[in-house]
PDB file of C-alpha atoms in Angstrom:
ATOM      1  CA  MET A   1       5.591   2.176 -20.178  1.00  0.00           C
ATOM      2  CA  ASN A   2       8.715   1.429 -18.240  1.00  0.00           C
ATOM      3  CA  HIS A   3       7.449  -1.290 -15.941  1.00  0.00           C
ATOM      4  CA  PRO A   4       7.435  -4.727 -17.552  1.00  0.00           C
ATOM      5  CA  ALA A   5       3.952  -5.473 -16.198  1.00  0.00           C
ATOM      6  CA  LEU A   6       2.569  -2.339 -17.841  1.00  0.00           C
ATOM      7  CA  ALA A   7       4.310  -3.230 -21.099  1.00  0.00           C
ATOM      8  CA  LYS A   8       2.770  -6.708 -20.918  1.00  0.00           C
ATOM      9  CA  VAL A   9      -0.756  -5.245 -20.601  1.00  0.00           C
ATOM     10  CA  TYR A  10      -0.042  -2.890 -23.500  1.00  0.00           C
ATOM     11  CA  ASN A  11       1.249  -5.687 -25.701  1.00  0.00           C
ATOM     12  CA  LYS A  12      -1.812  -7.792 -24.900  1.00  0.00           C
ATOM     13  CA  TYR A  13      -4.434  -5.090 -25.620  1.00  0.00           C
ATOM     14  CA  LYS A  14      -2.938  -2.893 -28.303  1.00  0.00           C
ATOM     15  CA  ARG A  15      -4.219  -3.113 -31.846  1.00  0.00           C
ATOM     16  CA  THR A  16      -1.662  -4.560 -34.203  1.00  0.00           C
ATOM     17  CA  ASP A  17      -3.793  -4.663 -37.324  1.00  0.00           C
ATOM     18  CA  HIS A  18      -3.378  -0.996 -38.302  1.00  0.00           C
ATOM     19  CA  PRO A  19      -1.075  -0.066 -41.193  1.00  0.00           C
ATOM     20  CA  GLU A  20       1.931   2.069 -40.445  1.00  0.00           C
ATOM     21  CA  ILE A  21       0.399   5.530 -40.683  1.00  0.00           C
ATOM     22  CA  ARG A  22       2.487   8.678 -40.576  1.00  0.00           C
ATOM     23  CA  ILE A  23       1.729  12.324 -40.001  1.00  0.00           C
ATOM     24  CA  GLY A  24       0.586  14.025 -43.214  1.00  0.00           C
ATOM     25  CA  ASP A  25      -0.929  10.884 -44.717  1.00  0.00           C
ATOM     26  CA  THR A  26      -4.491  11.021 -46.011  1.00  0.00           C
ATOM     27  CA  ILE A  27      -6.256   8.150 -44.348  1.00  0.00           C
ATOM     28  CA  ARG A  28      -9.677   6.586 -44.322  1.00  0.00           C
ATOM     29  CA  VAL A  29     -10.958   5.564 -40.908  1.00  0.00           C
ATOM     30  CA  HIS A  30     -13.755   3.049 -40.794  1.00  0.00           C
ATOM     31  CA  VAL A  31     -15.701   3.602 -37.560  1.00  0.00           C
ATOM     32  CA  LYS A  32     -18.305   1.187 -36.187  1.00  0.00           C
ATOM     33  CA  ILE A  33     -21.482   3.009 -35.229  1.00  0.00           C
ATOM     34  CA  LYS A  34     -24.290   1.478 -33.201  1.00  0.00           C
ATOM     35  CA  GLU A  35     -27.794   2.558 -34.118  1.00  0.00           C
ATOM     36  CA  GLY A  36     -30.293   0.899 -31.823  1.00  0.00           C
ATOM     37  CA  ASP A  37     -29.284  -2.738 -32.146  1.00  0.00           C
ATOM     38  CA  LYS A  38     -27.927  -2.436 -35.675  1.00  0.00           C
ATOM     39  CA  GLU A  39     -24.298  -1.734 -36.366  1.00  0.00           C
ATOM     40  CA  ARG A  40     -22.821  -0.128 -39.428  1.00  0.00           C
ATOM     41  CA  THR A  41     -19.496   1.370 -40.402  1.00  0.00           C
ATOM     42  CA  GLN A  42     -18.977   4.970 -41.281  1.00  0.00           C
ATOM     43  CA  VAL A  43     -15.996   6.136 -43.290  1.00  0.00           C
ATOM     44  CA  TYR A  44     -14.136   9.300 -42.378  1.00  0.00           C
ATOM     45  CA  GLU A  45     -11.410  10.471 -44.719  1.00  0.00           C
ATOM     46  CA  GLY A  46      -8.923  13.213 -43.979  1.00  0.00           C
ATOM     47  CA  VAL A  47      -5.347  14.239 -43.318  1.00  0.00           C
ATOM     48  CA  LEU A  48      -3.641  12.861 -40.220  1.00  0.00           C
ATOM     49  CA  ILE A  49      -2.417  15.990 -38.539  1.00  0.00           C
ATOM     50  CA  ALA A  50      -1.359  14.822 -35.067  1.00  0.00           C
ATOM     51  CA  ARG A  51      -0.668  11.765 -32.929  1.00  0.00           C
ATOM     52  CA  LYS A  52      -1.077  12.286 -29.178  1.00  0.00           C
ATOM     53  CA  ASN A  53      -0.355  10.260 -26.045  1.00  0.00           C
ATOM     54  CA  THR A  54       1.355   6.917 -25.896  1.00  0.00           C
ATOM     55  CA  GLY A  55       0.330   3.486 -24.801  1.00  0.00           C
ATOM     56  CA  MET A  56      -3.290   2.449 -24.733  1.00  0.00           C
ATOM     57  CA  GLY A  57      -4.577   6.003 -24.834  1.00  0.00           C
ATOM     58  CA  GLU A  58      -2.962   6.904 -28.121  1.00  0.00           C
ATOM     59  CA  ASN A  59      -5.081   9.193 -30.268  1.00  0.00           C
ATOM     60  CA  ILE A  60      -4.902  10.432 -33.841  1.00  0.00           C
ATOM     61  CA  VAL A  61      -6.357  13.730 -35.115  1.00  0.00           C
ATOM     62  CA  VAL A  62      -7.790  13.574 -38.620  1.00  0.00           C
ATOM     63  CA  ARG A  63      -8.712  16.788 -40.406  1.00  0.00           C
ATOM     64  CA  LYS A  64     -10.905  17.187 -43.411  1.00  0.00           C
ATOM     65  CA  MET A  65     -12.737  19.981 -45.197  1.00  0.00           C
ATOM     66  CA  SER A  66     -16.477  19.510 -45.304  1.00  0.00           C
ATOM     67  CA  PHE A  67     -18.533  22.022 -47.281  1.00  0.00           C
ATOM     68  CA  GLY A  68     -15.923  24.706 -46.697  1.00  0.00           C
ATOM     69  CA  THR A  69     -15.634  24.049 -42.984  1.00  0.00           C
ATOM     70  CA  GLY A  70     -12.671  22.311 -41.415  1.00  0.00           C
ATOM     71  CA  ILE A  71     -13.589  19.316 -39.285  1.00  0.00           C
ATOM     72  CA  GLU A  72     -11.191  17.491 -36.956  1.00  0.00           C
ATOM     73  CA  ARG A  73     -12.008  14.190 -35.396  1.00  0.00           C
ATOM     74  CA  ILE A  74     -10.005  12.466 -32.727  1.00  0.00           C
ATOM     75  CA  PHE A  75      -9.827   8.680 -32.782  1.00  0.00           C
ATOM     76  CA  PRO A  76      -8.390   6.450 -30.050  1.00  0.00           C
ATOM     77  CA  ILE A  77      -6.405   4.080 -32.221  1.00  0.00           C
ATOM     78  CA  ASN A  78      -6.559   1.141 -29.831  1.00  0.00           C
ATOM     79  CA  ALA A  79     -10.294   1.267 -29.432  1.00  0.00           C
ATOM     80  CA  PRO A  80     -12.430  -1.539 -30.864  1.00  0.00           C
ATOM     81  CA  VAL A  81     -14.825   1.028 -32.412  1.00  0.00           C
ATOM     82  CA  ILE A  82     -12.303   1.450 -35.211  1.00  0.00           C
ATOM     83  CA  ASP A  83     -12.933  -1.224 -37.749  1.00  0.00           C
ATOM     84  CA  HIS A  84      -9.832  -0.543 -39.857  1.00  0.00           C
ATOM     85  CA  ILE A  85      -7.744   2.238 -41.296  1.00  0.00           C
ATOM     86  CA  ASP A  86      -6.707   2.612 -44.950  1.00  0.00           C
ATOM     87  CA  ILE A  87      -3.979   4.839 -46.279  1.00  0.00           C
ATOM     88  CA  VAL A  88      -5.293   6.782 -49.265  1.00  0.00           C
ATOM     89  CA  ARG A  89      -2.263   8.947 -50.010  1.00  0.00           C
ATOM     90  CA  THR A  90       1.020   9.615 -48.276  1.00  0.00           C
ATOM     91  CA  GLY A  91       2.228  13.109 -47.455  1.00  0.00           C
ATOM     92  CA  ARG A  92       5.663  14.573 -47.056  1.00  0.00           C
ATOM     93  CA  VAL A  93       5.826  16.866 -44.031  1.00  0.00           C
ATOM     94  CA  ARG A  94       8.580  18.222 -41.836  1.00  0.00           C
ATOM     95  CA  ARG A  95       6.851  18.377 -38.476  1.00  0.00           C
ATOM     96  CA  SER A  96       4.894  16.062 -36.233  1.00  0.00           C
ATOM     97  CA  LYS A  97       1.930  18.353 -35.608  1.00  0.00           C
ATOM     98  CA  LEU A  98       0.354  19.917 -38.678  1.00  0.00           C
ATOM     99  CA  TYR A  99      -1.706  22.561 -36.877  1.00  0.00           C
ATOM    100  CA  TYR A 100      -0.631  25.101 -39.449  1.00  0.00           C
ATOM    101  CA  LEU A 101      -3.001  23.481 -41.913  1.00  0.00           C
ATOM    102  CA  ARG A 102      -5.876  25.032 -39.935  1.00  0.00           C
ATOM    103  CA  ASN A 103      -4.899  28.478 -41.282  1.00  0.00           C
ATOM    104  CA  LEU A 104      -4.552  27.311 -44.883  1.00  0.00           C
ATOM    105  CA  LYS A 105      -7.270  26.749 -47.412  1.00  0.00           C
ATOM    106  CA  GLY A 106      -7.682  25.221 -50.845  1.00  0.00           C
ATOM    107  CA  LYS A 107      -4.539  24.861 -52.911  1.00  0.00           C
ATOM    108  CA  ALA A 108      -2.262  26.030 -50.064  1.00  0.00           C
ATOM    109  CA  ALA A 109      -3.442  23.202 -47.840  1.00  0.00           C
ATOM    110  CA  ARG A 110      -2.166  20.485 -50.128  1.00  0.00           C
ATOM    111  CA  LEU A 111       0.690  18.213 -49.153  1.00  0.00           C
ATOM    112  CA  LYS A 112       3.270  16.682 -51.478  1.00  0.00           C
ATOM    113  CA  GLU A 113       3.317  12.918 -51.845  1.00  0.00           C
ATOM    114  CA  ARG A 114       6.077  11.071 -50.001  1.00  0.00           C
ATOM    115  CA  THR A 115       8.439   9.243 -52.316  1.00  0.00           C
TER     116      THR A 115
ATOM    117  CA  MET B   1     -10.112 -17.804   0.590  1.00  0.00           C
ATOM    118  CA  SER B   2      -7.719 -15.333   2.111  1.00  0.00           C
ATOM    119  CA  PRO B   3      -9.075 -12.206   3.728  1.00  0.00           C
ATOM    120  CA  GLY B   4      -6.661 -10.067   1.781  1.00  0.00           C
ATOM    121  CA  ILE B   5      -3.191  -9.597   0.332  1.00  0.00           C
ATOM    122  CA  LEU B   6      -0.448  -7.011   0.311  1.00  0.00           C
ATOM    123  CA  GLY B   7       0.859  -5.376  -2.800  1.00  0.00           C
ATOM    124  CA  LYS B   8       2.866  -2.686  -4.442  1.00  0.00           C
ATOM    125  CA  LYS B   9       1.369  -0.185  -6.825  1.00  0.00           C
ATOM    126  CA  ILE B  10       2.898  -0.406 -10.324  1.00  0.00           C
ATOM    127  CA  GLY B  11       1.032   2.223 -12.326  1.00  0.00           C
ATOM    128  CA  MET B  12      -2.098   3.049 -14.278  1.00  0.00           C
ATOM    129  CA  THR B  13      -3.148   2.423 -17.843  1.00  0.00           C
ATOM    130  CA  GLN B  14      -6.428   1.836 -19.603  1.00  0.00           C
ATOM    131  CA  ILE B  15      -7.966  -1.049 -21.491  1.00  0.00           C
ATOM    132  CA  PHE B  16     -10.912  -1.355 -23.822  1.00  0.00           C
ATOM    133  CA  ARG B  17     -13.742  -3.759 -23.110  1.00  0.00           C
ATOM    134  CA  ALA B  18     -15.269  -5.752 -25.936  1.00  0.00           C
ATOM    135  CA  ASP B  19     -18.192  -3.285 -26.183  1.00  0.00           C
ATOM    136  CA  GLY B  20     -15.785  -0.418 -26.701  1.00  0.00           C
ATOM    137  CA  GLN B  21     -15.967   0.937 -23.176  1.00  0.00           C
ATOM    138  CA  VAL B  22     -12.680   2.217 -21.852  1.00  0.00           C
ATOM    139  CA  VAL B  23     -11.725   1.137 -18.340  1.00  0.00           C
ATOM    140  CA  PRO B  24      -9.065   2.944 -16.299  1.00  0.00           C
ATOM    141  CA  VAL B  25      -7.030   0.343 -14.449  1.00  0.00           C
ATOM    142  CA  THR B  26      -4.265   0.279 -11.866  1.00  0.00           C
ATOM    143  CA  LEU B  27      -1.785  -2.578 -11.808  1.00  0.00           C
ATOM    144  CA  VAL B  28      -0.750  -3.924  -8.407  1.00  0.00           C
ATOM    145  CA  LYS B  29       2.060  -6.394  -7.853  1.00  0.00           C
ATOM    146  CA  ALA B  30       0.255  -8.472  -5.240  1.00  0.00           C
ATOM    147  CA  GLY B  31       2.148 -10.964  -3.175  1.00  0.00           C
ATOM    148  CA  PRO B  32       3.465 -13.495  -2.759  1.00  0.00           C
ATOM    149  CA  CYS B  33       2.683 -12.994   0.879  1.00  0.00           C
ATOM    150  CA  VAL B  34       3.526 -15.189   3.811  1.00  0.00           C
ATOM    151  CA  VAL B  35       1.525 -15.622   6.989  1.00  0.00           C
ATOM    152  CA  THR B  36       3.962 -14.552   9.675  1.00  0.00           C
ATOM    153  CA  GLN B  37       1.698 -14.992  12.639  1.00  0.00           C
ATOM    154  CA  ARG B  38      -1.671 -16.544  13.421  1.00  0.00           C
ATOM    155  CA  LYS B  39      -3.590 -14.686  16.131  1.00  0.00           C
ATOM    156  CA  THR B  40      -6.264 -16.702  17.866  1.00  0.00           C
ATOM    157  CA  PRO B  41      -8.965 -15.729  20.403  1.00  0.00           C
ATOM    158  CA  ALA B  42      -7.270 -17.998  22.919  1.00  0.00           C
ATOM    159  CA  THR B  43      -3.893 -16.318  22.833  1.00  0.00           C
ATOM    160  CA  ASP B  44      -4.598 -12.799  21.519  1.00  0.00           C
ATOM    161  CA  GLY B  45      -8.294 -12.264  22.131  1.00  0.00           C
ATOM    162  CA  TYR B  46      -9.197 -12.041  18.453  1.00  0.00           C
ATOM    163  CA  ASP B  47      -8.908 -13.898  15.219  1.00  0.00           C
ATOM    164  CA  ALA B  48      -6.410 -12.542  12.673  1.00  0.00           C
ATOM    165  CA  ILE B  49      -3.463 -13.278  10.487  1.00  0.00           C
ATOM    166  CA  GLN B  50      -0.371 -11.195  10.092  1.00  0.00           C
ATOM    167  CA  LEU B  51       0.823 -11.048   6.513  1.00  0.00           C
ATOM    168  CA  GLY B  52       4.222 -10.067   5.170  1.00  0.00           C
ATOM    169  CA  LEU B  53       4.970  -9.080   1.628  1.00  0.00           C
ATOM    170  CA  MET B  54       7.856 -11.287   0.457  1.00  0.00           C
ATOM    171  CA  GLU B  55      10.404  -9.010  -1.142  1.00  0.00           C
ATOM    172  CA  TYR B  56      14.133  -9.062  -0.875  1.00  0.00           C
ATOM    173  CA  VAL B  57      15.327  -7.216   2.204  1.00  0.00           C
ATOM    174  CA  LYS B  58      18.999  -6.865   3.153  1.00  0.00           C
ATOM    175  CA  PRO B  59      19.454  -9.111   6.253  1.00  0.00           C
ATOM    176  CA  ALA B  60      21.217  -6.290   8.042  1.00  0.00           C
ATOM    177  CA  ARG B  61      18.101  -4.152   7.760  1.00  0.00           C
ATOM    178  CA  ILE B  62      16.043  -6.519   9.906  1.00  0.00           C
ATOM    179  CA  ASN B  63      16.672  -6.416  13.605  1.00  0.00           C
ATOM    180  CA  LYS B  64      17.111  -9.553  15.695  1.00  0.00           C
ATOM    181  CA  PRO B  65      13.626  -9.769  17.265  1.00  0.00           C
ATOM    182  CA  GLU B  66      12.120  -9.337  13.793  1.00  0.00           C
ATOM    183  CA  THR B  67      14.400 -12.040  12.351  1.00  0.00           C
ATOM    184  CA  GLY B  68      13.299 -14.449  15.075  1.00  0.00           C
ATOM    185  CA  HIS B  69       9.618 -13.619  14.429  1.00  0.00           C
ATOM    186  CA  LEU B  70       9.993 -14.239  10.706  1.00  0.00           C
ATOM    187  CA  LYS B  71      11.959 -17.415  11.283  1.00  0.00           C
ATOM    188  CA  LYS B  72       8.880 -19.048  12.802  1.00  0.00           C
ATOM    189  CA  ALA B  73       7.114 -18.523   9.508  1.00  0.00           C
ATOM    190  CA  GLY B  74      10.106 -19.613   7.478  1.00  0.00           C
ATOM    191  CA  ALA B  75      10.367 -16.241   5.745  1.00  0.00           C
ATOM    192  CA  ASP B  76      13.685 -14.603   4.926  1.00  0.00           C
ATOM    193  CA  GLY B  77      12.474 -11.057   4.999  1.00  0.00           C
ATOM    194  CA  VAL B  78       9.341  -9.048   4.470  1.00  0.00           C
ATOM    195  CA  LYS B  79       9.132  -5.475   3.213  1.00  0.00           C
ATOM    196  CA  TYR B  80       5.676  -4.622   4.378  1.00  0.00           C
ATOM    197  CA  SER B  81       3.570  -6.240   7.071  1.00  0.00           C
ATOM    198  CA  ARG B  82      -0.090  -5.850   7.960  1.00  0.00           C
ATOM    199  CA  GLU B  83      -2.732  -7.691   9.890  1.00  0.00           C
ATOM    200  CA  PHE B  84      -6.085  -8.964   8.565  1.00  0.00           C
ATOM    201  CA  ARG B  85      -9.007  -9.941  10.752  1.00  0.00           C
ATOM    202  CA  LEU B  86     -10.311 -13.412   9.992  1.00  0.00           C
ATOM    203  CA  ASN B  87     -14.031 -13.685   9.404  1.00  0.00           C
ATOM    204  CA  ARG B  88     -16.185 -16.722   8.870  1.00  0.00           C
ATOM    205  CA  GLY B  89     -15.637 -18.177   5.455  1.00  0.00           C
ATOM    206  CA  ASN B  90     -12.030 -17.010   5.289  1.00  0.00           C
ATOM    207  CA  GLY B  91     -10.755 -20.497   6.068  1.00  0.00           C
ATOM    208  CA  ASP B  92      -7.879 -21.246   8.372  1.00  0.00           C
ATOM    209  CA  PHE B  93      -4.272 -20.305   8.007  1.00  0.00           C
ATOM    210  CA  LYS B  94      -1.153 -21.134   9.918  1.00  0.00           C
ATOM    211  CA  ALA B  95       2.176 -19.385  10.106  1.00  0.00           C
ATOM    212  CA  GLY B  96       4.212 -20.081   6.966  1.00  0.00           C
ATOM    213  CA  ASP B  97       1.254 -20.324   4.563  1.00  0.00           C
ATOM    214  CA  LYS B  98       1.656 -18.477   1.309  1.00  0.00           C
ATOM    215  CA  ILE B  99      -0.930 -16.202  -0.251  1.00  0.00           C
ATOM    216  CA  THR B 100      -0.646 -15.266  -3.902  1.00  0.00           C
ATOM    217  CA  ALA B 101      -2.665 -13.287  -6.450  1.00  0.00           C
ATOM    218  CA  GLU B 102      -4.287 -16.549  -7.548  1.00  0.00           C
ATOM    219  CA  ASP B 103      -6.639 -16.235  -4.609  1.00  0.00           C
ATOM    220  CA  PHE B 104      -8.356 -13.365  -6.354  1.00  0.00           C
ATOM    221  CA  LYS B 105     -10.622 -13.649  -9.371  1.00  0.00           C
ATOM    222  CA  PRO B 106     -11.904 -11.086 -11.880  1.00  0.00           C
ATOM    223  CA  ASN B 107     -15.159  -9.273 -10.958  1.00  0.00           C
ATOM    224  CA  GLU B 108     -14.539  -9.660  -7.244  1.00  0.00           C
ATOM    225  CA  LYS B 109     -14.842  -6.533  -5.124  1.00  0.00           C
ATOM    226  CA  ILE B 110     -11.980  -5.330  -2.958  1.00  0.00           C
ATOM    227  CA  ASP B 111     -11.118  -2.461  -0.675  1.00  0.00           C
ATOM    228  CA  VAL B 112      -7.630  -0.954  -1.039  1.00  0.00           C
ATOM    229  CA  ILE B 113      -5.924   0.750   1.822  1.00  0.00           C
ATOM    230  CA  GLY B 114      -2.799   2.874   1.359  1.00  0.00           C
ATOM    231  CA  ILE B 115      -1.038   6.093   2.199  1.00  0.00           C
ATOM    232  CA  SER B 116      -1.939   8.996  -0.111  1.00  0.00           C
ATOM    233  CA  LYS B 117       0.665  11.151  -1.785  1.00  0.00           C
ATOM    234  CA  GLY B 118       2.088  13.832   0.535  1.00  0.00           C
ATOM    235  CA  ARG B 119       1.291  17.373  -0.565  1.00  0.00           C
ATOM    236  CA  GLY B 120       3.116  19.286   2.195  1.00  0.00           C
ATOM    237  CA  PHE B 121       1.674  22.437   3.710  1.00  0.00           C
ATOM    238  CA  GLN B 122      -1.256  23.546   1.570  1.00  0.00           C
ATOM    239  CA  GLY B 123      -3.678  26.446   1.738  1.00  0.00           C
ATOM    240  CA  VAL B 124      -7.424  26.198   2.118  1.00  0.00           C
ATOM    241  CA  VAL B 125      -8.120  26.353  -1.606  1.00  0.00           C
ATOM    242  CA  LYS B 126      -6.253  23.142  -2.410  1.00  0.00           C
ATOM    243  CA  ARG B 127      -6.789  21.416   0.940  1.00  0.00           C
ATOM    244  CA  HIS B 128     -10.474  22.108   1.530  1.00  0.00           C
ATOM    245  CA  GLY B 129     -11.728  23.273  -1.844  1.00  0.00           C
ATOM    246  CA  PHE B 130     -12.452  26.876  -0.798  1.00  0.00           C
ATOM    247  CA  ARG B 131     -13.237  29.017  -3.791  1.00  0.00           C
ATOM    248  CA  GLY B 132     -10.806  31.885  -3.137  1.00  0.00           C
ATOM    249  CA  GLY B 133     -11.315  35.367  -4.382  1.00  0.00           C
ATOM    250  CA  PRO B 134     -11.119  37.026  -7.764  1.00  0.00           C
ATOM    251  CA  GLY B 135      -7.729  37.298  -9.351  1.00  0.00           C
ATOM    252  CA  GLY B 136      -7.852  40.917 -10.523  1.00  0.00           C
ATOM    253  CA  HIS B 137     -10.002  43.984 -10.980  1.00  0.00           C
ATOM    254  CA  GLY B 138      -8.476  45.566  -7.859  1.00  0.00           C
ATOM    255  CA  SER B 139      -9.353  42.621  -5.717  1.00  0.00           C
ATOM    256  CA  MET B 140      -6.970  42.121  -2.820  1.00  0.00           C
ATOM    257  CA  PHE B 141      -8.506  38.815  -1.715  1.00  0.00           C
ATOM    258  CA  HIS B 142      -7.041  35.853  -3.543  1.00  0.00           C
ATOM    259  CA  ARG B 143      -6.524  32.552  -1.766  1.00  0.00           C
ATOM    260  CA  ALA B 144      -6.970  33.545   1.860  1.00  0.00           C
ATOM    261  CA  PRO B 145      -9.485  31.629   4.045  1.00  0.00           C
ATOM    262  CA  GLY B 146     -11.597  34.691   4.932  1.00  0.00           C
ATOM    263  CA  SER B 147     -13.399  34.922   8.214  1.00  0.00           C
ATOM    264  CA  ILE B 148     -12.759  32.104  10.683  1.00  0.00           C
ATOM    265  CA  GLY B 149     -15.473  33.100  13.133  1.00  0.00           C
ATOM    266  CA  ALA B 150     -17.269  35.884  14.957  1.00  0.00           C
ATOM    267  CA  SER B 151     -15.758  38.431  17.357  1.00  0.00           C
ATOM    268  CA  SER B 152     -16.474  38.969  21.051  1.00  0.00           C
ATOM    269  CA  PHE B 153     -18.778  36.024  21.074  1.00  0.00           C
ATOM    270  CA  PRO B 154     -17.419  33.334  21.156  1.00  0.00           C
ATOM    271  CA  SER B 155     -13.977  34.984  21.412  1.00  0.00           C
ATOM    272  CA  ARG B 156     -12.338  31.831  20.138  1.00  0.00           C
ATOM    273  CA  VAL B 157     -12.032  29.762  17.031  1.00  0.00           C
ATOM    274  CA  PHE B 158     -14.151  26.659  16.983  1.00  0.00           C
ATOM    275  CA  PRO B 159     -12.267  23.371  16.908  1.00  0.00           C
ATOM    276  CA  GLY B 160     -12.192  21.687  13.547  1.00  0.00           C
ATOM    277  CA  MET B 161     -12.217  25.025  11.653  1.00  0.00           C
ATOM    278  CA  ARG B 162     -10.844  24.306   8.171  1.00  0.00           C
ATOM    279  CA  MET B 163      -7.530  26.041   7.691  1.00  0.00           C
ATOM    280  CA  GLY B 164      -4.259  25.584   5.810  1.00  0.00           C
ATOM    281  CA  GLY B 165      -1.944  22.830   6.959  1.00  0.00           C
ATOM    282  CA  HIS B 166      -0.384  19.506   6.095  1.00  0.00           C
ATOM    283  CA  MET B 167      -2.165  17.701   3.316  1.00  0.00           C
ATOM    284  CA  GLY B 168      -1.737  14.183   2.049  1.00  0.00           C
ATOM    285  CA  SER B 169       0.221  11.243   3.507  1.00  0.00           C
ATOM    286  CA  ASP B 170      -3.113  10.163   4.979  1.00  0.00           C
ATOM    287  CA  HIS B 171      -4.334   6.610   5.513  1.00  0.00           C
ATOM    288  CA  VAL B 172      -6.904   6.236   2.711  1.00  0.00           C
ATOM    289  CA  THR B 173      -9.354   3.421   2.037  1.00  0.00           C
ATOM    290  CA  VAL B 174     -10.955   3.127  -1.414  1.00  0.00           C
ATOM    291  CA  ARG B 175     -13.892   0.780  -1.200  1.00  0.00           C
ATOM    292  CA  ASN B 176     -15.579  -1.601  -3.573  1.00  0.00           C
ATOM    293  CA  LEU B 177     -13.095  -1.604  -6.398  1.00  0.00           C
ATOM    294  CA  GLU B 178     -13.568  -4.201  -9.072  1.00  0.00           C
ATOM    295  CA  ILE B 179     -10.840  -6.666 -10.077  1.00  0.00           C
ATOM    296  CA  VAL B 180     -10.590  -6.585 -13.872  1.00  0.00           C
ATOM    297  CA  GLU B 181      -7.932  -9.170 -14.438  1.00  0.00           C
ATOM    298  CA  VAL B 182      -5.444 -11.323 -12.572  1.00  0.00           C
ATOM    299  CA  ASP B 183      -2.069 -12.297 -13.996  1.00  0.00           C
ATOM    300  CA  THR B 184      -1.071 -15.338 -11.949  1.00  0.00           C
ATOM    301  CA  GLU B 185       2.301 -15.720 -13.617  1.00  0.00           C
ATOM    302  CA  GLU B 186       3.497 -12.265 -12.657  1.00  0.00           C
ATOM    303  CA  ASN B 187       1.312 -12.003  -9.536  1.00  0.00           C
ATOM    304  CA  VAL B 188      -0.276  -8.851 -10.881  1.00  0.00           C
ATOM    305  CA  ILE B 189      -3.845  -7.771 -10.087  1.00  0.00           C
ATOM    306  CA  MET B 190      -5.560  -5.282 -12.344  1.00  0.00           C
ATOM    307  CA  VAL B 191      -7.985  -3.080 -10.402  1.00  0.00           C
ATOM    308  CA  LYS B 192     -10.540  -0.722 -11.921  1.00  0.00           C
ATOM    309  CA  GLY B 193      -9.925   2.863 -10.842  1.00  0.00           C
ATOM    310  CA  ALA B 194      -7.253   4.756  -8.956  1.00  0.00           C
ATOM    311  CA  LEU B 195      -5.478   3.720  -5.770  1.00  0.00           C
ATOM    312  CA  PRO B 196      -3.965   5.902  -3.023  1.00  0.00           C
ATOM    313  CA  GLY B 197      -0.258   6.668  -3.104  1.00  0.00           C
ATOM    314  CA  ALA B 198       2.489   7.020  -5.638  1.00  0.00           C
ATOM    315  CA  ASN B 199       3.655   4.251  -7.955  1.00  0.00           C
ATOM    316  CA  GLY B 200       5.858   1.924  -5.967  1.00  0.00           C
ATOM    317  CA  SER B 201       4.013   2.538  -2.687  1.00  0.00           C
ATOM    318  CA  TYR B 202       2.642  -0.350  -0.696  1.00  0.00           C
ATOM    319  CA  VAL B 203      -1.080  -1.052  -0.439  1.00  0.00           C
ATOM    320  CA  MET B 204      -3.230  -3.412   1.516  1.00  0.00           C
ATOM    321  CA  ILE B 205      -5.911  -5.218  -0.470  1.00  0.00           C
ATOM    322  CA  ARG B 206      -8.865  -6.514   1.518  1.00  0.00           C
ATOM    323  CA  ARG B 207     -11.981  -8.285   0.362  1.00  0.00           C
ATOM    324  CA  ALA B 208     -14.737  -5.685   0.207  1.00  0.00           C
ATOM    325  CA  LYS B 209     -16.608  -5.232   3.469  1.00  0.00           C
ATOM    326  CA  ALA B 210     -19.723  -3.637   2.045  1.00  0.00           C
ATOM    327  CA  ARG B 211     -21.759  -5.586  -0.453  1.00  0.00           C
ATOM    328  CA  GLY B 212     -23.134  -3.976  -3.592  1.00  0.00           C
TER     329      GLY B 212
END
């Protein structure tokens, strides 16, 4: 992103409607899903455990527990398939990648609220 | 309609189309270019224009014959110069005419010609895609080319045998690339896909020869 022309493209195409989400926050991602010619939104709620890449290809990794199994979904945050993102709960964490949560279960996997 | 334009590779990024499809794009600073010479069948035996990419060049870096040549076109200095054959439908140009990115429109097809990144001396695995041998288990054959021919007959290695050697820095043409967007203010053309060469290297953009 150092060339002004690249920055111009980024500023034109990036999504600006997302709230300021931080690592450790519990978020709700509303994803648009096409079924045949109908479109509906699906909600995916989980903890934001990582943010990867910069620029147009920026991704977020959202982890949730589903029937005892951990599930991680990666969303490209600039993609139009994302309808919107809500913050459900903030989380106070000390690192930028929360991969250690993969080894924790139940009560141990909780995060304190950010004040 | 100009037969082509010269440009400088800026870098790659990606954009999302309205239907959610992601498109890898390369930005090229294209032009402004100046026609430095018009070649005609009468004088040169063929129809072409010589284009120069207008970028600042220290006057001391251009020799006197070159300065005189550019003076005819009214150009101060050009960084990169290439010739384009004129075909029917390209219109006519005379020395001194300017060509900018405005000549190109989205969805048009172009061919891009450039010099690929130099890789230096490379072995057959990287250069020709040989598979190489196993890494371990007592194997002593790793990245060597293997046999390069039979013995007493023919008693020589056939020409064109793929071996290690210099890779890259080749003249590469990528055909039928699609123009995604044109920024006429900044003279930037957005091309779908990758182009030869490193960022900052010069490329020649030509209207696509093959259709479809």
